[in-house]
């Protein structure tokens, strides 16, 4: 795999404008103003809509696209689907009057799609994406479109379980600018039953490099370290078998997707290097140190175990 950790420039830190620490948070001034039909208090220009009522969506026939389009329609929002080929005539017809133009395509295609869309867009129309990597796709949208840009990432799959939290990371495309657009997208998320929280491109990609990228690479490396016919089959324990079951889809069906996400995330290689340091600690025999650090994920249980 090519070393991509030097690609792109992480977005500058930005002030979180709603839903601190992964929650929905208090109602922001901009949200309250829109609900009351008043002028926005977040520096929005004249002509900004008070709600997203029409979405032009590229990739509405994909798994996530279908989910978002369906929930938006259930909320009374018009969804205009854009698919291949993305001709100028089709784009113009779909985006005319749409408050939000939403891109649901592979992250490596964001720049190309933005280039096709941008000539037909004008502020205050919002250009947003739903990709699993944010730094480089947002940079591509900002470079290709002069209007408001918002990045989003639904932290769930196209067929979420009933008890999934449906959390969505939402961030300014240009940190500190067009905050009204970020708030408007967050409002749309709430209307369709999602739980938005404020983020930045760097914060998101560092977390995704751990939650998605490192999990994928370490799972692949672990299973690749022994051939399936190496004589270990008769020694498999129930817990290892459960691990194989959970990894099957990841490796046999989704490997290409996660490989692309790994390569597109500018923090993937940094995360691998950090993980290698912990393997070196294990090789030195300091397993107890690693166990104590890992137990921090279950702090309450750890404290209970240590209490006589």
mmCIF file of C-alpha atoms in Angstrom:
data_model
loop_
_atom_site.group_PDB
_atom_site.id
_atom_site.type_symbol
_atom_site.label_atom_id
_atom_site.label_comp_id
_atom_site.label_asym_id
_atom_site.label_seq_id
_atom_site.Cartn_x
_atom_site.Cartn_y
_atom_site.Cartn_z
ATOM 1 C CA UNK A 1 0.000 0.000 0.000
ATOM 2 C CA UNK A 2 1.308 3.497 -0.742
ATOM 3 C CA UNK A 3 2.218 5.671 2.227
ATOM 4 C CA UNK A 4 -0.505 8.312 2.250
ATOM 5 C CA UNK A 5 0.066 9.772 5.682
ATOM 6 C CA UNK A 6 1.648 12.875 4.141
ATOM 7 C CA UNK A 7 -1.271 13.636 1.861
ATOM 8 C CA UNK A 8 -3.513 16.598 2.553
ATOM 9 C CA UNK A 9 -3.449 19.152 5.316
ATOM 10 C CA UNK A 10 -5.657 18.453 8.341
ATOM 11 C CA UNK A 11 -8.358 21.021 8.923
ATOM 12 C CA UNK A 12 -7.595 23.613 11.563
ATOM 13 C CA UNK A 13 -9.291 23.179 14.945
ATOM 14 C CA UNK A 14 -12.743 24.692 15.083
ATOM 15 C CA UNK A 15 -15.152 25.605 17.815
ATOM 16 C CA UNK A 16 -17.821 22.971 18.264
ATOM 17 C CA UNK A 17 -21.145 24.551 17.532
ATOM 18 C CA UNK A 18 -23.610 21.950 18.728
ATOM 19 C CA UNK A 19 -23.816 18.638 20.580
ATOM 20 C CA UNK A 20 -20.600 18.571 22.614
ATOM 21 C CA UNK A 21 -18.925 15.230 23.381
ATOM 22 C CA UNK A 22 -21.082 13.170 21.061
ATOM 23 C CA UNK A 23 -24.439 14.284 22.402
ATOM 24 C CA UNK A 24 -27.138 16.458 20.931
ATOM 25 C CA UNK A 25 -26.322 19.335 23.256
ATOM 26 C CA UNK A 26 -28.248 22.534 23.813
ATOM 27 C CA UNK A 27 -30.178 24.267 21.059
ATOM 28 C CA UNK A 28 -27.808 26.658 19.312
ATOM 29 C CA UNK A 29 -28.741 30.289 18.564
ATOM 30 C CA UNK A 30 -28.916 29.534 14.862
ATOM 31 C CA UNK A 31 -31.169 26.528 15.428
ATOM 32 C CA UNK A 32 -33.489 28.528 17.682
ATOM 33 C CA UNK A 33 -33.667 31.386 15.186
ATOM 34 C CA UNK A 34 -34.546 29.102 12.301
ATOM 35 C CA UNK A 35 -37.229 27.383 14.354
ATOM 36 C CA UNK A 36 -38.799 30.769 15.041
ATOM 37 C CA UNK A 37 -38.371 31.980 11.460
ATOM 38 C CA UNK A 38 -36.006 34.747 12.564
ATOM 39 C CA UNK A 39 -32.739 36.035 11.119
ATOM 40 C CA UNK A 40 -29.865 33.679 11.878
ATOM 41 C CA UNK A 41 -27.537 34.732 14.677
ATOM 42 C CA UNK A 42 -24.509 32.958 13.218
ATOM 43 C CA UNK A 43 -23.549 35.387 10.461
ATOM 44 C CA UNK A 44 -25.512 33.735 7.689
ATOM 45 C CA UNK A 45 -25.942 35.765 4.501
ATOM 46 C CA UNK A 46 -29.281 36.925 3.194
ATOM 47 C CA UNK A 47 -31.352 34.330 1.409
ATOM 48 C CA UNK A 48 -30.306 31.399 3.580
ATOM 49 C CA UNK A 49 -33.172 28.902 3.929
ATOM 50 C CA UNK A 50 -34.696 28.161 7.293
ATOM 51 C CA UNK A 51 -34.718 24.399 6.664
ATOM 52 C CA UNK A 52 -33.591 21.769 4.194
ATOM 53 C CA UNK A 53 -36.648 20.773 2.203
ATOM 54 C CA UNK A 54 -35.055 19.497 -1.008
ATOM 55 C CA UNK A 55 -31.974 17.303 -1.390
ATOM 56 C CA UNK A 56 -30.153 16.451 -4.596
ATOM 57 C CA UNK A 57 -28.298 13.219 -3.869
ATOM 58 C CA UNK A 58 -25.488 11.612 -5.820
ATOM 59 C CA UNK A 59 -25.379 7.920 -4.967
ATOM 60 C CA UNK A 60 -28.922 7.510 -3.686
ATOM 61 C CA UNK A 61 -29.019 3.931 -4.999
ATOM 62 C CA UNK A 62 -26.139 2.731 -2.850
ATOM 63 C CA UNK A 63 -26.746 1.184 0.555
ATOM 64 C CA UNK A 64 -26.248 4.332 2.628
ATOM 65 C CA UNK A 65 -27.860 6.440 -0.079
ATOM 66 C CA UNK A 66 -31.028 4.364 0.043
ATOM 67 C CA UNK A 67 -31.190 4.645 3.829
ATOM 68 C CA UNK A 68 -30.727 8.424 3.842
ATOM 69 C CA UNK A 69 -33.089 8.999 0.920
ATOM 70 C CA UNK A 70 -35.780 6.825 2.478
ATOM 71 C CA UNK A 71 -35.630 8.471 5.893
ATOM 72 C CA UNK A 72 -35.567 11.933 4.316
ATOM 73 C CA UNK A 73 -38.684 11.202 2.292
ATOM 74 C CA UNK A 74 -40.419 9.864 5.383
ATOM 75 C CA UNK A 75 -39.664 13.219 7.022
ATOM 76 C CA UNK A 76 -41.354 15.048 4.141
ATOM 77 C CA UNK A 77 -38.149 16.095 2.382
ATOM 78 C CA UNK A 78 -37.964 15.894 -1.394
ATOM 79 C CA UNK A 79 -35.051 13.776 -2.646
ATOM 80 C CA UNK A 80 -33.854 14.022 -6.234
ATOM 81 C CA UNK A 81 -31.610 11.130 -7.198
ATOM 82 C CA UNK A 82 -28.540 11.611 -9.348
ATOM 83 C CA UNK A 83 -26.816 8.586 -10.851
ATOM 84 C CA UNK A 84 -24.481 7.742 -13.689
ATOM 85 C CA UNK A 85 -23.912 9.277 -16.103
ATOM 86 C CA UNK A 86 -23.644 12.634 -14.376
ATOM 87 C CA UNK A 87 -24.472 14.783 -17.366
ATOM 88 C CA UNK A 88 -24.749 18.541 -17.104
ATOM 89 C CA UNK A 89 -28.428 18.410 -17.980
ATOM 90 C CA UNK A 90 -29.208 15.815 -15.299
ATOM 91 C CA UNK A 91 -27.219 17.686 -12.665
ATOM 92 C CA UNK A 92 -28.856 21.014 -13.428
ATOM 93 C CA UNK A 93 -32.342 19.514 -13.221
ATOM 94 C CA UNK A 94 -31.604 17.823 -9.892
ATOM 95 C CA UNK A 95 -29.839 20.646 -8.061
ATOM 96 C CA UNK A 96 -32.092 23.521 -9.117
ATOM 97 C CA UNK A 97 -33.651 24.885 -5.929
ATOM 98 C CA UNK A 98 -32.136 22.187 -3.698
ATOM 99 C CA UNK A 99 -30.880 23.501 -0.363
ATOM 100 C CA UNK A 100 -28.560 20.512 0.095
ATOM 101 C CA UNK A 101 -26.520 18.623 -2.506
ATOM 102 C CA UNK A 102 -25.370 15.413 -0.843
ATOM 103 C CA UNK A 103 -22.565 13.231 -2.196
ATOM 104 C CA UNK A 104 -22.672 9.540 -1.251
ATOM 105 C CA UNK A 105 -19.862 8.059 -3.332
ATOM 106 C CA UNK A 106 -16.537 6.311 -2.600
ATOM 107 C CA UNK A 107 -14.161 8.790 -0.967
ATOM 108 C CA UNK A 108 -11.706 8.634 -3.870
ATOM 109 C CA UNK A 109 -14.454 9.849 -6.238
ATOM 110 C CA UNK A 110 -15.384 12.948 -4.224
ATOM 111 C CA UNK A 111 -13.082 15.311 -6.114
ATOM 112 C CA UNK A 112 -14.289 14.155 -9.526
ATOM 113 C CA UNK A 113 -17.960 14.377 -8.551
ATOM 114 C CA UNK A 114 -17.440 17.820 -7.004
ATOM 115 C CA UNK A 115 -15.897 19.001 -10.262
ATOM 116 C CA UNK A 116 -19.000 17.916 -12.134
ATOM 117 C CA UNK A 117 -21.436 19.433 -9.631
ATOM 118 C CA UNK A 118 -19.764 22.762 -8.850
ATOM 119 C CA UNK A 119 -20.550 24.601 -12.139
ATOM 120 C CA UNK A 120 -24.247 24.070 -11.426
ATOM 121 C CA UNK A 121 -24.184 25.175 -7.763
ATOM 122 C CA UNK A 122 -24.259 28.573 -6.112
ATOM 123 C CA UNK A 123 -24.357 29.776 -2.519
ATOM 124 C CA UNK A 124 -26.293 29.408 -0.323
ATOM 125 C CA UNK A 125 -26.669 25.833 -1.637
ATOM 126 C CA UNK A 126 -24.796 23.449 0.673
ATOM 127 C CA UNK A 127 -22.465 20.776 -0.684
ATOM 128 C CA UNK A 128 -21.981 17.883 1.747
ATOM 129 C CA UNK A 129 -20.745 14.297 1.770
ATOM 130 C CA UNK A 130 -21.320 11.170 3.851
ATOM 131 C CA UNK A 131 -17.905 9.534 3.511
ATOM 132 C CA UNK A 132 -15.984 7.568 6.141
ATOM 133 C CA UNK A 133 -12.879 9.751 5.647
ATOM 134 C CA UNK A 134 -13.110 13.508 5.990
ATOM 135 C CA UNK A 135 -9.805 15.409 5.589
ATOM 136 C CA UNK A 136 -9.138 14.783 1.902
ATOM 137 C CA UNK A 137 -12.768 14.658 0.652
ATOM 138 C CA UNK A 138 -13.594 17.923 2.446
ATOM 139 C CA UNK A 139 -10.463 19.500 1.000
ATOM 140 C CA UNK A 140 -11.616 18.400 -2.463
ATOM 141 C CA UNK A 141 -15.083 19.899 -1.972
ATOM 142 C CA UNK A 142 -13.679 23.165 -0.604
ATOM 143 C CA UNK A 143 -11.253 23.445 -3.502
ATOM 144 C CA UNK A 144 -13.902 22.672 -6.096
ATOM 145 C CA UNK A 145 -16.848 24.677 -4.738
ATOM 146 C CA UNK A 146 -16.759 28.238 -3.417
ATOM 147 C CA UNK A 147 -20.065 27.919 -1.534
ATOM 148 C CA UNK A 148 -20.771 26.382 1.885
ATOM 149 C CA UNK A 149 -19.326 22.898 2.437
ATOM 150 C CA UNK A 150 -20.228 20.490 5.255
ATOM 151 C CA UNK A 151 -18.699 17.107 6.033
ATOM 152 C CA UNK A 152 -20.730 14.312 7.605
ATOM 153 C CA UNK A 153 -20.132 10.673 8.505
ATOM 154 C CA UNK A 154 -22.985 8.407 9.678
ATOM 155 C CA UNK A 155 -21.404 6.074 12.242
ATOM 156 C CA UNK A 156 -23.564 3.114 11.256
ATOM 157 C CA UNK A 157 -24.161 0.907 8.272
ATOM 158 C CA UNK A 158 -26.922 0.972 5.638
ATOM 159 C CA UNK A 159 -28.970 -1.540 7.639
ATOM 160 C CA UNK A 160 -28.686 -0.321 11.245
ATOM 161 C CA UNK A 161 -30.048 -2.373 14.116
ATOM 162 C CA UNK A 162 -32.995 -1.089 16.091
ATOM 163 C CA UNK A 163 -30.777 -0.183 19.054
ATOM 164 C CA UNK A 164 -28.031 1.575 17.067
ATOM 165 C CA UNK A 165 -27.569 5.161 18.146
ATOM 166 C CA UNK A 166 -27.556 6.535 14.560
ATOM 167 C CA UNK A 167 -24.917 9.114 15.475
ATOM 168 C CA UNK A 168 -23.587 11.347 12.703
ATOM 169 C CA UNK A 169 -20.382 13.385 12.892
ATOM 170 C CA UNK A 170 -20.952 16.834 11.340
ATOM 171 C CA UNK A 171 -18.280 19.447 10.676
ATOM 172 C CA UNK A 172 -17.636 22.778 8.960
ATOM 173 C CA UNK A 173 -15.978 22.460 5.586
ATOM 174 C CA UNK A 174 -14.162 25.731 6.206
ATOM 175 C CA UNK A 175 -13.651 25.847 9.974
ATOM 176 C CA UNK A 176 -15.328 28.882 11.487
ATOM 177 C CA UNK A 177 -17.030 29.879 8.224
ATOM 178 C CA UNK A 178 -20.588 29.108 7.099
ATOM 179 C CA UNK A 179 -21.426 27.750 10.544
ATOM 180 C CA UNK A 180 -25.077 28.322 9.652
ATOM 181 C CA UNK A 181 -24.726 25.595 6.995
ATOM 182 C CA UNK A 182 -23.300 23.113 9.497
ATOM 183 C CA UNK A 183 -26.175 23.844 11.864
ATOM 184 C CA UNK A 184 -28.689 23.469 9.062
ATOM 185 C CA UNK A 185 -27.305 20.046 8.164
ATOM 186 C CA UNK A 186 -27.426 19.076 11.852
ATOM 187 C CA UNK A 187 -31.085 20.108 11.941
ATOM 188 C CA UNK A 188 -31.750 17.926 8.895
ATOM 189 C CA UNK A 189 -30.079 14.997 10.662
ATOM 190 C CA UNK A 190 -32.386 15.410 13.629
ATOM 191 C CA UNK A 191 -35.459 15.570 11.397
ATOM 192 C CA UNK A 192 -34.652 12.200 9.815
ATOM 193 C CA UNK A 193 -33.965 10.540 13.180
ATOM 194 C CA UNK A 194 -30.183 10.798 13.344
ATOM 195 C CA UNK A 195 -28.171 12.104 16.305
ATOM 196 C CA UNK A 196 -25.632 14.700 15.055
ATOM 197 C CA UNK A 197 -22.590 15.786 17.007
ATOM 198 C CA UNK A 198 -19.958 18.400 16.201
ATOM 199 C CA UNK A 199 -16.554 17.308 14.992
ATOM 200 C CA UNK A 200 -13.562 18.422 12.926
ATOM 201 C CA UNK A 201 -11.944 16.659 9.996
ATOM 202 C CA UNK A 202 -8.760 15.927 11.965
ATOM 203 C CA UNK A 203 -10.564 14.697 15.065
ATOM 204 C CA UNK A 204 -12.758 12.460 12.919
ATOM 205 C CA UNK A 205 -9.975 10.963 10.822
ATOM 206 C CA UNK A 206 -7.756 10.247 13.812
ATOM 207 C CA UNK A 207 -10.629 8.386 15.457
ATOM 208 C CA UNK A 208 -11.570 6.568 12.243
ATOM 209 C CA UNK A 209 -7.957 5.511 11.736
ATOM 210 C CA UNK A 210 -8.277 3.648 15.043
ATOM 211 C CA UNK A 211 -11.880 2.445 14.989
ATOM 212 C CA UNK A 212 -11.953 1.378 11.332
ATOM 213 C CA UNK A 213 -8.440 1.313 9.890
ATOM 214 C CA UNK A 214 -6.429 -0.221 12.720
ATOM 215 C CA UNK A 215 -9.186 -2.721 13.498
ATOM 216 C CA UNK A 216 -9.178 -3.871 9.865
ATOM 217 C CA UNK A 217 -5.399 -4.084 9.458
ATOM 218 C CA UNK A 218 -4.739 -5.845 12.760
ATOM 219 C CA UNK A 219 -7.523 -8.352 12.091
ATOM 220 C CA UNK A 220 -6.104 -9.129 8.646
ATOM 221 C CA UNK A 221 -2.554 -9.363 9.968
ATOM 222 C CA UNK A 222 -3.577 -11.600 12.854
ATOM 223 C CA UNK A 223 -5.408 -14.090 10.663
ATOM 224 C CA UNK A 224 -2.708 -13.937 7.980
ATOM 225 C CA UNK A 225 -0.039 -14.899 10.529
ATOM 226 C CA UNK A 226 -1.242 -18.497 10.391
ATOM 227 C CA UNK A 227 -2.423 -20.356 7.311
ATOM 228 C CA UNK A 228 -5.902 -21.803 7.627
ATOM 229 C CA UNK A 229 -4.534 -25.311 7.016
ATOM 230 C CA UNK A 230 -1.525 -24.976 9.309
ATOM 231 C CA UNK A 231 -2.762 -27.526 11.838
ATOM 232 C CA UNK A 232 -4.479 -25.093 14.204
ATOM 233 C CA UNK A 233 -8.026 -25.960 13.103
ATOM 234 C CA UNK A 234 -8.483 -28.766 15.649
ATOM 235 C CA UNK A 235 -7.413 -26.428 18.443
ATOM 236 C CA UNK A 236 -9.933 -23.655 17.834
ATOM 237 C CA UNK A 237 -11.750 -22.505 20.948
ATOM 238 C CA UNK A 238 -15.339 -21.182 20.986
ATOM 239 C CA UNK A 239 -14.081 -17.631 21.550
ATOM 240 C CA UNK A 240 -11.697 -17.858 18.574
ATOM 241 C CA UNK A 241 -14.484 -19.269 16.428
ATOM 242 C CA UNK A 242 -16.650 -16.292 17.340
ATOM 243 C CA UNK A 243 -13.795 -14.030 16.298
ATOM 244 C CA UNK A 244 -13.641 -15.788 12.928
ATOM 245 C CA UNK A 245 -17.371 -15.341 12.459
ATOM 246 C CA UNK A 246 -17.199 -11.611 13.194
ATOM 247 C CA UNK A 247 -14.223 -11.192 10.835
ATOM 248 C CA UNK A 248 -15.639 -13.139 7.892
ATOM 249 C CA UNK A 249 -17.620 -10.317 6.279
ATOM 250 C CA UNK A 250 -14.872 -7.791 6.994
ATOM 251 C CA UNK A 251 -12.318 -9.819 5.055
ATOM 252 C CA UNK A 252 -14.258 -11.776 2.433
ATOM 253 C CA UNK A 253 -16.676 -9.028 1.366
ATOM 254 C CA UNK A 254 -15.548 -5.611 2.647
ATOM 255 C CA UNK A 255 -11.754 -5.814 2.340
ATOM 256 C CA UNK A 256 -11.606 -3.604 -0.767
ATOM 257 C CA UNK A 257 -13.721 -0.927 0.934
ATOM 258 C CA UNK A 258 -11.647 -0.867 4.118
ATOM 259 C CA UNK A 259 -8.400 -0.961 2.162
ATOM 260 C CA UNK A 260 -9.513 2.145 0.246
ATOM 261 C CA UNK A 261 -10.513 3.894 3.480
ATOM 262 C CA UNK A 262 -7.188 2.983 5.074
ATOM 263 C CA UNK A 263 -5.259 4.439 2.159
ATOM 264 C CA UNK A 264 -7.402 7.602 2.030
ATOM 265 C CA UNK A 265 -7.064 8.405 5.736
ATOM 266 C CA UNK A 266 -3.975 10.599 6.335
ATOM 267 C CA UNK A 267 -3.582 9.230 9.879
ATOM 268 C CA UNK A 268 -3.637 5.493 9.098
ATOM 269 C CA UNK A 269 0.122 5.006 9.020
ATOM 270 C CA UNK A 270 0.612 7.016 12.195
ATOM 271 C CA UNK A 271 -1.870 4.709 13.926
ATOM 272 C CA UNK A 272 -0.029 1.606 12.681
ATOM 273 C CA UNK A 273 3.294 2.940 13.943
ATOM 274 C CA UNK A 274 1.755 3.643 17.338
ATOM 275 C CA UNK A 275 0.311 0.119 17.476
ATOM 276 C CA UNK A 276 3.710 -1.337 16.590
ATOM 277 C CA UNK A 277 5.131 0.382 19.674
ATOM 278 C CA UNK A 278 2.647 -1.488 21.832
ATOM 279 C CA UNK A 279 3.589 -4.762 20.157
ATOM 280 C CA UNK A 280 7.198 -3.997 21.074
ATOM 281 C CA UNK A 281 6.111 -3.605 24.697
ATOM 282 C CA UNK A 282 4.489 -7.037 24.486
ATOM 283 C CA UNK A 283 7.634 -8.499 22.929
ATOM 284 C CA UNK A 284 9.568 -7.135 25.899
ATOM 285 C CA UNK A 285 7.330 -9.069 28.267
ATOM 286 C CA UNK A 286 5.440 -6.156 29.846
ATOM 287 C CA UNK A 287 2.016 -7.677 29.270
ATOM 288 C CA UNK A 288 0.672 -6.442 32.598
ATOM 289 C CA UNK A 289 1.313 -2.854 31.507
ATOM 290 C CA UNK A 290 -0.740 -3.388 28.364
ATOM 291 C CA UNK A 291 -3.517 -5.083 30.304
ATOM 292 C CA UNK A 292 -3.795 -2.182 32.710
ATOM 293 C CA UNK A 293 -3.963 0.305 29.867
ATOM 294 C CA UNK A 294 -6.565 -1.757 28.015
ATOM 295 C CA UNK A 295 -8.675 -2.093 31.151
ATOM 296 C CA UNK A 296 -9.296 1.644 31.010
ATOM 297 C CA UNK A 297 -12.080 0.835 28.511
ATOM 298 C CA UNK A 298 -13.919 -0.740 31.433
ATOM 299 C CA UNK A 299 -12.745 1.520 34.262
ATOM 300 C CA UNK A 300 -15.650 0.810 36.588
ATOM 301 C CA UNK A 301 -15.198 -2.970 36.287
ATOM 302 C CA UNK A 302 -11.457 -2.646 36.803
ATOM 303 C CA UNK A 303 -11.908 -0.606 39.959
ATOM 304 C CA UNK A 304 -14.434 -3.144 41.257
ATOM 305 C CA UNK A 305 -12.025 -6.002 40.594
ATOM 306 C CA UNK A 306 -9.228 -4.214 42.485
ATOM 307 C CA UNK A 307 -11.437 -3.490 45.494
ATOM 308 C CA UNK A 308 -11.222 -6.189 48.215
#
